[in-house]
Coordinates of C-alpha atoms in Angstrom, one line a residue:
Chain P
X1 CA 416.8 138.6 216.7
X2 CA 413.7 140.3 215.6
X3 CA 411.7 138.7 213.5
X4 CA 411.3 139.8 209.9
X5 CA 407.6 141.3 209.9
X6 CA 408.9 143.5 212.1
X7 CA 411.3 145.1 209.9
X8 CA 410.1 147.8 207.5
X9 CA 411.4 147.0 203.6
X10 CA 410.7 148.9 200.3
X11 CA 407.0 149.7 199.8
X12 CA 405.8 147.6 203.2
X13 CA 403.2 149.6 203.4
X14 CA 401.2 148.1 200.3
X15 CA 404.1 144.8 200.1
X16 CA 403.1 142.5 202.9
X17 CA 405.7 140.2 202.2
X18 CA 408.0 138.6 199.4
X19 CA 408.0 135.3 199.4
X20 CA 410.1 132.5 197.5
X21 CA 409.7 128.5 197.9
X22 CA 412.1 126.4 196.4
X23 CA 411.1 123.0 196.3
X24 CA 414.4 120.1 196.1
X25 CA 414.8 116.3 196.8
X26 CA 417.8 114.3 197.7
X27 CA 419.3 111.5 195.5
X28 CA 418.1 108.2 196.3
X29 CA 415.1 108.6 198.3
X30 CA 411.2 107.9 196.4
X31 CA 409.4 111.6 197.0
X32 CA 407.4 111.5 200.0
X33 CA 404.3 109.8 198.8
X34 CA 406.4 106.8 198.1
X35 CA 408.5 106.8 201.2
X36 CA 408.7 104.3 204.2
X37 CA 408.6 106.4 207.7
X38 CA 412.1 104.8 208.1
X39 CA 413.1 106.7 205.0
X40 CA 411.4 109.8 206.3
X41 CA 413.2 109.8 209.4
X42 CA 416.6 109.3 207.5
X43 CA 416.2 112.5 205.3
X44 CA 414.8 114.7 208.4
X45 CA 418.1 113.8 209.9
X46 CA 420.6 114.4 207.0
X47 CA 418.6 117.6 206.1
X48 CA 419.2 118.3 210.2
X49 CA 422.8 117.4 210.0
X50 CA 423.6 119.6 207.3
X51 CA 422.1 122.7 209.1
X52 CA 423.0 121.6 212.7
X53 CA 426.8 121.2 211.9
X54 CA 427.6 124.1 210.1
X55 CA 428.0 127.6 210.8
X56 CA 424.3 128.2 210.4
X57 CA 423.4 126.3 213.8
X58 CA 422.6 129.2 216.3
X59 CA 420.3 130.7 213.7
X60 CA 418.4 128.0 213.3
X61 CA 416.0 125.7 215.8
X62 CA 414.4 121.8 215.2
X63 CA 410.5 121.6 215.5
X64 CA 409.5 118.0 215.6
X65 CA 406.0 119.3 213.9
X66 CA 404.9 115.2 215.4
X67 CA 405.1 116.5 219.1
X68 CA 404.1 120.2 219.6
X69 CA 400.3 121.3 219.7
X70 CA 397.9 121.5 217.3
X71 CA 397.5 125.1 218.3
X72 CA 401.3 125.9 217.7
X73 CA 400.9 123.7 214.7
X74 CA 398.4 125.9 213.5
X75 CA 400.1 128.9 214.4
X76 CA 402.7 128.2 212.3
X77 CA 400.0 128.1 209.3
X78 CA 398.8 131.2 210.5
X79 CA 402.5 133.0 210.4
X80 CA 402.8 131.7 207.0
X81 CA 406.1 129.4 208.0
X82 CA 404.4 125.8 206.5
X83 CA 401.8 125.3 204.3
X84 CA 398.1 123.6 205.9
X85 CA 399.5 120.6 204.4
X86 CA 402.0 120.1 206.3
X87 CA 400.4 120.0 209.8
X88 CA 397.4 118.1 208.3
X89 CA 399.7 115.4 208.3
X90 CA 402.7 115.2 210.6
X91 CA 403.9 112.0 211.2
X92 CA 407.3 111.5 209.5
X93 CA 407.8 115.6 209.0
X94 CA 409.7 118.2 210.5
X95 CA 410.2 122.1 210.6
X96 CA 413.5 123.6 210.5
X97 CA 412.9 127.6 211.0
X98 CA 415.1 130.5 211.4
X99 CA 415.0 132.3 214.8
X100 CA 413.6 135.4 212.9
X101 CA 410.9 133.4 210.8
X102 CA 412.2 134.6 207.9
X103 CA 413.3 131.4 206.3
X104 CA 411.3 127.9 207.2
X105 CA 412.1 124.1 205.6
X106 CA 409.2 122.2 205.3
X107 CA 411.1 118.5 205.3
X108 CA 408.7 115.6 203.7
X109 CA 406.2 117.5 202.8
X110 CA 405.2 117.2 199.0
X111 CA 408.7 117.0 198.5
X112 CA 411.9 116.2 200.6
X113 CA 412.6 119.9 201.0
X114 CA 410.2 123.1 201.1
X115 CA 412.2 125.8 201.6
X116 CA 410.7 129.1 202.1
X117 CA 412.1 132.6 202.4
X118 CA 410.0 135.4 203.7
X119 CA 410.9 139.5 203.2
X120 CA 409.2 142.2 204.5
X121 CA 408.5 144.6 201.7
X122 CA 409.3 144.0 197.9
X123 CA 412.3 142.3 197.7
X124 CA 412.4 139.1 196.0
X125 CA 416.1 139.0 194.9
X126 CA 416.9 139.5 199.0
X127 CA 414.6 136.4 199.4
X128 CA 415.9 134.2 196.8
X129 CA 419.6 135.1 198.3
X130 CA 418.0 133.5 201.4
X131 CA 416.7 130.1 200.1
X132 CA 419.4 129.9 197.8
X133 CA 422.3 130.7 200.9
X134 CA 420.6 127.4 203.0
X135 CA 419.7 125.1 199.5
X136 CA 424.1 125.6 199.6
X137 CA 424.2 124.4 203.3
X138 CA 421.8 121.5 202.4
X139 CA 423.2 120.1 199.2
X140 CA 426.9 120.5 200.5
X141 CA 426.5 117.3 202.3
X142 CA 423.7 116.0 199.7
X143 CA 423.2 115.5 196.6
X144 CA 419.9 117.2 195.4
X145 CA 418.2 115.0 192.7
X146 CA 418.6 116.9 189.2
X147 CA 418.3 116.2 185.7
X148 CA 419.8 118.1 182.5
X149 CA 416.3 118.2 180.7
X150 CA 414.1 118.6 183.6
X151 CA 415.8 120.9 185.9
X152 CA 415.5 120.3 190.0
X153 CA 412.7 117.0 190.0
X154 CA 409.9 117.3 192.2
X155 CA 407.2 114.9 193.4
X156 CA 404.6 117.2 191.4
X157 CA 405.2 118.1 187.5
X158 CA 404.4 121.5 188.0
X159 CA 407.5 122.3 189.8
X160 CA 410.1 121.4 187.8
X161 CA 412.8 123.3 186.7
X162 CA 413.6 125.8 188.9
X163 CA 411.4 124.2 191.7
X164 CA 410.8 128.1 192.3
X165 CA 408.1 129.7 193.5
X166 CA 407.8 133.8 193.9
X167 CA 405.0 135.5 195.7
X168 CA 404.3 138.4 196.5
X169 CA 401.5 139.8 198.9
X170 CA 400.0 143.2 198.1
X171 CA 397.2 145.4 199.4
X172 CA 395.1 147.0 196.9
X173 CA 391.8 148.6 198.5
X174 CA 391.7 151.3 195.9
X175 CA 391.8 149.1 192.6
X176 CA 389.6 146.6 194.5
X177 CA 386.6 149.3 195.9
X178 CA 386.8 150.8 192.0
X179 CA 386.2 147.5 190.4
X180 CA 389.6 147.1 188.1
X181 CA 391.3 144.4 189.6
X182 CA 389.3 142.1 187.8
X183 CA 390.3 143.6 184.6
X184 CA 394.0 143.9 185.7
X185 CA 393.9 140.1 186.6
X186 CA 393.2 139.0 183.8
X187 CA 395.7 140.4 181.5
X188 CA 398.2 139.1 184.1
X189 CA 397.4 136.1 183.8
X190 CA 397.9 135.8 180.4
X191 CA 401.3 135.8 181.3
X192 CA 401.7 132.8 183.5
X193 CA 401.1 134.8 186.8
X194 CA 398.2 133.3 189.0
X195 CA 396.9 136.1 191.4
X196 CA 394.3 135.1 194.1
X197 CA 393.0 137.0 197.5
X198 CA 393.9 135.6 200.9
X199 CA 393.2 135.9 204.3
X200 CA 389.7 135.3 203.4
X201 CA 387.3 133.6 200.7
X202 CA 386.3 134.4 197.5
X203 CA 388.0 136.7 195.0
X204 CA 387.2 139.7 197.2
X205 CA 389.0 138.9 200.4
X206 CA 388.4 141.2 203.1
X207 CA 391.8 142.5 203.7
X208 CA 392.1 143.1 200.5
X209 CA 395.4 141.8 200.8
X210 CA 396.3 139.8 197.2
X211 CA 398.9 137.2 195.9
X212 CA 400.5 137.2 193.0
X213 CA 402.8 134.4 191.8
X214 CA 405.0 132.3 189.2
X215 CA 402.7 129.3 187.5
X216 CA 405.6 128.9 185.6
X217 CA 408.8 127.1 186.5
X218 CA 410.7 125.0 183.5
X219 CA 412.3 127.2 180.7
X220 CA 412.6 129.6 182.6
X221 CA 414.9 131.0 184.7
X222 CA 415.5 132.1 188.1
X223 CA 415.9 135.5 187.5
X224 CA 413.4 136.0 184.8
X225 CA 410.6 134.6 187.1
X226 CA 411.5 136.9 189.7
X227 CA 411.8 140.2 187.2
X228 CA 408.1 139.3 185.7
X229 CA 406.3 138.7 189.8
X230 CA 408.5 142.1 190.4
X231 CA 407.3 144.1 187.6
X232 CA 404.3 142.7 188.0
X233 CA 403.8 143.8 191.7
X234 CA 405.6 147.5 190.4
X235 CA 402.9 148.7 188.0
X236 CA 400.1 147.4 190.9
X237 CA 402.2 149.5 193.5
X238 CA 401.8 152.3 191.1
X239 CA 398.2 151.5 189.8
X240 CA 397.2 151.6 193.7
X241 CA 398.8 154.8 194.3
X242 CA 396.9 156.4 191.4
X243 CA 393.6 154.7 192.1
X244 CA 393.7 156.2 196.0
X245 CA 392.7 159.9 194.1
X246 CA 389.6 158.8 193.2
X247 CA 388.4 159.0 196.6
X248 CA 387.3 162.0 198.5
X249 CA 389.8 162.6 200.6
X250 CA 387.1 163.0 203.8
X251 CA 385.4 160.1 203.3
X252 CA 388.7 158.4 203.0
X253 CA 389.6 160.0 206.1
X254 CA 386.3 159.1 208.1
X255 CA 386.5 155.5 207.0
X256 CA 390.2 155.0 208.2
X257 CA 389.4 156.8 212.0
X258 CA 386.5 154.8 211.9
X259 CA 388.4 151.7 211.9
X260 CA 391.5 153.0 214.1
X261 CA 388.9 154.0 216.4
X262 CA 387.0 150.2 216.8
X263 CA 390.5 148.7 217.3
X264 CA 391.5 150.7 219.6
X265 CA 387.7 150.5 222.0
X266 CA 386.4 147.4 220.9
X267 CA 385.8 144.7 223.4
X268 CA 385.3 141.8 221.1
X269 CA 387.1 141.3 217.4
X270 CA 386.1 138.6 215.4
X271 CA 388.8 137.7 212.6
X272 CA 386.9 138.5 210.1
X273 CA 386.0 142.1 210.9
X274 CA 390.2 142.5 212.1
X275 CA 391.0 142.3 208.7
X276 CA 388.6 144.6 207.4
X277 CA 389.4 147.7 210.0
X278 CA 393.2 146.6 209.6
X279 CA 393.2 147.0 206.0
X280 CA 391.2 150.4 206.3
X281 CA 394.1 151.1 208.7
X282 CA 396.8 150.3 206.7
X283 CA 395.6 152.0 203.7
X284 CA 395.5 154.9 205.7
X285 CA 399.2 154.5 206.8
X286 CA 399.9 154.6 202.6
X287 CA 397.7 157.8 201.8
X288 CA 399.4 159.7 205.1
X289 CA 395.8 159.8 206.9
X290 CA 397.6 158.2 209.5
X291 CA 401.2 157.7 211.1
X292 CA 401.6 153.7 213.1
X293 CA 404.6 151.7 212.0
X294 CA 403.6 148.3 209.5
X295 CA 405.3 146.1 211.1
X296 CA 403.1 146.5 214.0
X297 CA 400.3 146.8 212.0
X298 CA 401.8 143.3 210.4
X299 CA 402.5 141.7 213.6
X300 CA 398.7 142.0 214.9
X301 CA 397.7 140.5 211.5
X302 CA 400.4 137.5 211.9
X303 CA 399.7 137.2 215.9
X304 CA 396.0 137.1 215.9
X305 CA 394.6 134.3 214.3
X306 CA 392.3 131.5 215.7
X307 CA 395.3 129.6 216.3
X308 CA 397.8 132.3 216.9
X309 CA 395.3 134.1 219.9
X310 CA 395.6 130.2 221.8
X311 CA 399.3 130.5 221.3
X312 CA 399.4 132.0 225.0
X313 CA 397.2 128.9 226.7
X314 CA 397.7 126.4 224.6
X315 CA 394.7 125.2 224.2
X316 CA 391.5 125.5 222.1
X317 CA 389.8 129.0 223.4
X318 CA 385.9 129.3 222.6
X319 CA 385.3 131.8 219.7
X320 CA 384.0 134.3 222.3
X321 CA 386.7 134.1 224.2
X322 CA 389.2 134.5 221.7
X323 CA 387.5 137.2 219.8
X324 CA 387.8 139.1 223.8
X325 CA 391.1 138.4 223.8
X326 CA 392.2 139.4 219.9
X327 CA 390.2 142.6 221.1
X328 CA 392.4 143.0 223.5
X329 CA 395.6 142.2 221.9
X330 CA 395.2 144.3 219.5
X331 CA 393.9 147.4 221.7
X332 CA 397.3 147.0 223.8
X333 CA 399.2 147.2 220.6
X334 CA 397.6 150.0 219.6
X335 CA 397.5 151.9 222.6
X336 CA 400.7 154.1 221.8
X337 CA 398.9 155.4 218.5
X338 CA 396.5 158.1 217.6
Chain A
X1 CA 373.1 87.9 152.6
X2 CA 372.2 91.4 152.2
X3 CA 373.6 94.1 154.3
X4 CA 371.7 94.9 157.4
X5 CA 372.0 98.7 156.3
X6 CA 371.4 99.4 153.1
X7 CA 369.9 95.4 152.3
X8 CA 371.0 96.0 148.6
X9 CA 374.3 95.1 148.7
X10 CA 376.3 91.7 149.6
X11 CA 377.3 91.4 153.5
X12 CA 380.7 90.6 153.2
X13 CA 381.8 92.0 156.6
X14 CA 380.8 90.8 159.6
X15 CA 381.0 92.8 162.8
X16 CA 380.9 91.3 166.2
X17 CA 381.3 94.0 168.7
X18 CA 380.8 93.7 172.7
X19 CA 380.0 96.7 174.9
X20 CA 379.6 96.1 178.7
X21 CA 379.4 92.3 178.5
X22 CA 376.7 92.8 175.4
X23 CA 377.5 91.2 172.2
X24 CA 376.3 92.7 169.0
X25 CA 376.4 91.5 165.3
X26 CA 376.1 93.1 162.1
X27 CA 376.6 91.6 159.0
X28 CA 377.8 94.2 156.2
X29 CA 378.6 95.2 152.9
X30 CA 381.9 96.9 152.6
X31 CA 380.3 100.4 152.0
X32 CA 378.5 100.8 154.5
X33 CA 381.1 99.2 157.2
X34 CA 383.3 102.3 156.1
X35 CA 380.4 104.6 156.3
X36 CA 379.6 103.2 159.9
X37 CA 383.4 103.4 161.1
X38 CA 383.5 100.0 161.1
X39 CA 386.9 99.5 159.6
X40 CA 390.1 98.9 160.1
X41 CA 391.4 102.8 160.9
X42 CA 388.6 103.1 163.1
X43 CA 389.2 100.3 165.3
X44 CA 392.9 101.1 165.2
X45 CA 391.5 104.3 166.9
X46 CA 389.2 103.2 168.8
X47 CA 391.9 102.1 170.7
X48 CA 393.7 105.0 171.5
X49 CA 391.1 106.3 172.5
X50 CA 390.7 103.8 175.3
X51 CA 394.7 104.1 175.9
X52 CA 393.8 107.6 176.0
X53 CA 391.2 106.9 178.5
X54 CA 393.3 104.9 180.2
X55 CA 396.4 107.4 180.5
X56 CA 398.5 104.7 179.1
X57 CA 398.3 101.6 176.3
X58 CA 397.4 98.3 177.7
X59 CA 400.5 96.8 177.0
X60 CA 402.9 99.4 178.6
X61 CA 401.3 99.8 181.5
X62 CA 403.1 96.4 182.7
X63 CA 406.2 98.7 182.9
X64 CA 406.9 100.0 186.4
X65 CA 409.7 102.0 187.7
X66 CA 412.6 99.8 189.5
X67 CA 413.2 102.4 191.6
X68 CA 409.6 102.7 193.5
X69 CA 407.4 100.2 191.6
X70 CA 405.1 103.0 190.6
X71 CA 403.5 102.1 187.6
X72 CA 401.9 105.3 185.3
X73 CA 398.5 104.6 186.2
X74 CA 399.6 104.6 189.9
X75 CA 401.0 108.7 188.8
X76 CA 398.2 109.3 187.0
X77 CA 396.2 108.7 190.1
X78 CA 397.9 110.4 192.4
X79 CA 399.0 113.5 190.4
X80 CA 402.6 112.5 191.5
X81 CA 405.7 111.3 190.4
X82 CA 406.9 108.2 192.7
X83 CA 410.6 109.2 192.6
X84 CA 413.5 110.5 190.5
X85 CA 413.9 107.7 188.2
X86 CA 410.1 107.8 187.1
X87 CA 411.3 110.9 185.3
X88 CA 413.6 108.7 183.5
X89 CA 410.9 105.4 183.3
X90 CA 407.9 107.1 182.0
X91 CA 409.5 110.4 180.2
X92 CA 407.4 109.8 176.7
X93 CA 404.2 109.7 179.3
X94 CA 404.8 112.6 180.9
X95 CA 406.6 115.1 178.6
X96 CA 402.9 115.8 176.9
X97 CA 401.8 116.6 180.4
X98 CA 405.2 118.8 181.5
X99 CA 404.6 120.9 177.9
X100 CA 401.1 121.3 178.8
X101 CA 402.3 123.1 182.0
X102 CA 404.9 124.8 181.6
X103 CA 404.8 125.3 177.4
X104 CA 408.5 124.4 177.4
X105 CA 410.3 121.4 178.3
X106 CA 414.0 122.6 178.9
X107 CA 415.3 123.6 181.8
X108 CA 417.1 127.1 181.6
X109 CA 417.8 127.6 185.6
X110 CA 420.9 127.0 188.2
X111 CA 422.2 123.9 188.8
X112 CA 423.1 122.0 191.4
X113 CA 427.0 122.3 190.5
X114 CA 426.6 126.2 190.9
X115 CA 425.3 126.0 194.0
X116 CA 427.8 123.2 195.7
X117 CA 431.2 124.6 194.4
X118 CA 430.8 128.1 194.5
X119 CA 431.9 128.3 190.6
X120 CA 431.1 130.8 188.5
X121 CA 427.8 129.8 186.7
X122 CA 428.3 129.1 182.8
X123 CA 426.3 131.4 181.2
X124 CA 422.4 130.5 180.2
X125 CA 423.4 130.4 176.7
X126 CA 427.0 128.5 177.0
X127 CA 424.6 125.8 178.5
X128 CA 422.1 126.0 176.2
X129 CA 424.8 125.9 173.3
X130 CA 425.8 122.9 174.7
X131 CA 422.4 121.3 175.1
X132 CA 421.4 121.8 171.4
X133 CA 424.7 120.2 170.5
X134 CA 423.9 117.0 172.6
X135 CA 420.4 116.8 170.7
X136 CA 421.9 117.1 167.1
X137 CA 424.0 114.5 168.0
X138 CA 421.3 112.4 169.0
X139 CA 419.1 113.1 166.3
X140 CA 416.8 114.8 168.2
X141 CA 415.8 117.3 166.3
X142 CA 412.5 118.3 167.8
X143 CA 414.1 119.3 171.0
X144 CA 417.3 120.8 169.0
X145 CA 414.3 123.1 167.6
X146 CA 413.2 123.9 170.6
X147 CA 416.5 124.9 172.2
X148 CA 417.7 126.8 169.2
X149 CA 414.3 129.0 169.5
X150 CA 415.1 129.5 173.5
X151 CA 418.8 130.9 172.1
X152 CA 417.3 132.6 169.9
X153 CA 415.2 134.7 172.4
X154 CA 418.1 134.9 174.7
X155 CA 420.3 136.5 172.3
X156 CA 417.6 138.8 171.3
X157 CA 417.7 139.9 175.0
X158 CA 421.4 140.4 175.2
X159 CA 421.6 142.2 172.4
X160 CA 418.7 145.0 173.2

């Protein structure tokens, strides 16, 4: 089954991924802060039970997060399948994860059940279809705690209700290198939307890769949370698009080979400067500059971490030897392009 | 006596007030123990402020839930409710905090029921309907408010 980065959805070149959590608890346990490992171990195994006996089982595999690595822990992190949270604390949790990575259930982590659909492109309806088809499998054989007032309850206030959250990761070079985003931002946020860069720190990440998500999730619904992060991420696709003309086209040109060129020769890639020539390739790929498929673009992003580059050896490589190997990765990959 | 403040008047009042284990007294006229906030009101809000402080009056925050003993000041601390039922226990705590949030305090989503039998969901606004009828019922009318403004806004939608 290949896994879902590899797939190409709508607008993948700018949409990374869409992304929704849904966060649930079963009747009559406490929420995990409160909860004995006895009563850990019990929900892990009805949560299991539920998946492992129905006719989801072959698409689906058990990660006792307690016994692998911390490398593969990481990794995990690094694939965007758990939150850091989750592996900073294992004891008691567990990972149930589609063969394809595109759907991942975080059990005991803030709460009983993290469930977490990925989608290449923007397609956060697909995504929800996705949590929404396992939630079924889950709470056929138990009872999800609920209230009338407060919607799904969850360890944390600020996921109740729907217990939904929709993000969506988008690559804006153009609005960021002509200074609007900050502008844009903030009349989004008026609107209950948090954006915030990743892979990186600060404001101005250096993939210039940014998410945008649902503060929101009582009083409104699942739909409507979904239709704002969607139309949201549709005026930014188009925003983008128009921004891109106020570049020369040659220097847009020269920056993109540029990049293409170091990842394809370069002997040593430190993560930092992989996202930076990866989002100059990738904007490329958008403009036309450029023809190499996004998902493998996406895969050298998702495969190359600090973590992800010790997957191989399993242990904890030296920075200098894992930015010669990410070097190499990444030069293999690329190999096939021009 | 005179007043210690204005040392025209009669003290009448007299103040005994102790801050970190140090005891102060002031003997006062009625005037100028209003003036100085030291009356009745005052005290009275003096402390709510503390409960305010505190997250939670002195005398409630005996109450824990039965389900997980988690007190309020225990979710205060921890940012986190203990378990379902401590939505139930300490609902008049939190509901200032949930508005704060999410600025509504109704949930308009699915529900379990749509998910486990398959069913075709009732609409937003049949349960809504149904919601506001429960909370005239019960007299309460500040939520009934609140849901009639959410149907309101739905119906608005349908209708464009």
């Amino acid at each position: 089954m290949s896994k879902w980065y590899l797939k190409e959805g709508k607008n993948s070149d700018l949409v990374f991924s869409s992304r929704i959590r849904l966060a649930r608890n079963l009747k009559g346990f406490p929420f995990p802060n409160k909860m004995t490992d006895e009563q850990k171990y019990s929900v892990i195994q009805k949560v299991s039970d539920a998946i492992f006996k129905s006719e989801l089982k072959d698409e689906y595999k058990f990660i006792d997060i307690d016994k692998i690595s911390e490398i593969e822990a990481y990794s995990l992190v690094e694939r965007h399948l758990v939150s850091p949270e989750f592996v900073s604390d294992t004891k008691g949790r567990a990972l149930i994860l589609k063969n394809d990575e595109s759907l991942s259930i975080m059990i005991n982590e803030e709460d009983h059940l993290r469930i977490q659909a990925l989608y290449s492109g923007l397609n956060l309806k697909k995504s929800l279809e996705e949590a929404l088809k396992i939630e079924k499998v889950i709470s056929s054989n138990n009872e999800l705690s609920f209230d009338e007032q407060f919607g799904y309850l969850t360890a944390c206030p600020t996921n109740l209700g729907t217990g939904l959250r929709a993000s969506v990761m988008i690559h804006l070079p153009a609005l960021e290198k002509l200074g609007v985003l900050d502008r844009i931002f903030n009349n989004i946020s008026k609107m209950g939307v948090a954006i915030r860069g990743i892979f990186g720190e600060g404001s101005k990440p250096k993939s210039s890769m940014y998410q945008i998500s649902n503060q929101v999730t009582l009083g409104i619904s699942e739909q409507k949370a979904i239709e704002i992060i969607d139309s949201i991420t549709n005026q930014l696709i188009e925003k983008e698009k128009e921004a891109i003309y106020a570049f020369e086209r040659s220097n847009l040109e020269d920056d993109v080979f540029r990049a293409l060129g170091t990842l394809k020769f370069a002997r040593k890639m430190s993560t930092e400067e992989m996202f930076k020539l990866i989002s100059d390739v990738r904007l490329g790929v958008s403009v036309g500059i450029i023809d190499i498929p996004i998902p493998v673009i996406n895969e050298i992003v998702l495969k190359t971490g600090k973590a992800g580059i010790c997957l191989a050896d399993n242990v904890t490589l030296d920075a200098d030897i894992r930015d010669s190997k990410r070097a190499n990765y990444i030069r293999d990959r690329l190999s096939l392009y021009n | 006596m005179l007043c210690e403040n204005c040392k025209k008047n009669n003290a009448t009042t007299h103040i005994k007030k102790t801050v970190n284990g140090v005891t102060n007294e002031y003997f006062l006229c009625p005037e100028c123990a209003a003036k100085l906030g030291f009356n009745n009101f005052n005290f009275f809000k003096l402390d709510n402020f503390w409960n305010d402080f505190l997250g939670e009056p002195v005398i409630k925050s005996l109450k824990r839930c039965e389900s997980c003993n988690s007190s309020f000041e225990d979710i205060v601390n921890s940012g986190k409710m203990g378990c379902a039922d401590c939505y139930n226990i300490f609902k008049d705590e939190i509901l200032p905090t949930v508005k704060k949030i999410h600025g509504k305090t109704i949930h308009t989503g699915m529900t379990p029921s749509y998910t486990i039998e398959e069913e075709k969901p009732e609409s937003k606004i049949e349960i809504l309907e149904k919601k506001l009828q429960k909370a005239i019922k019960n007299e309460e009318f500040e939520k009934a408010a609140e849901i009639r403004d959410e149907l309101k806004e739905l119906r608005n939608k349908e209708n464009e």
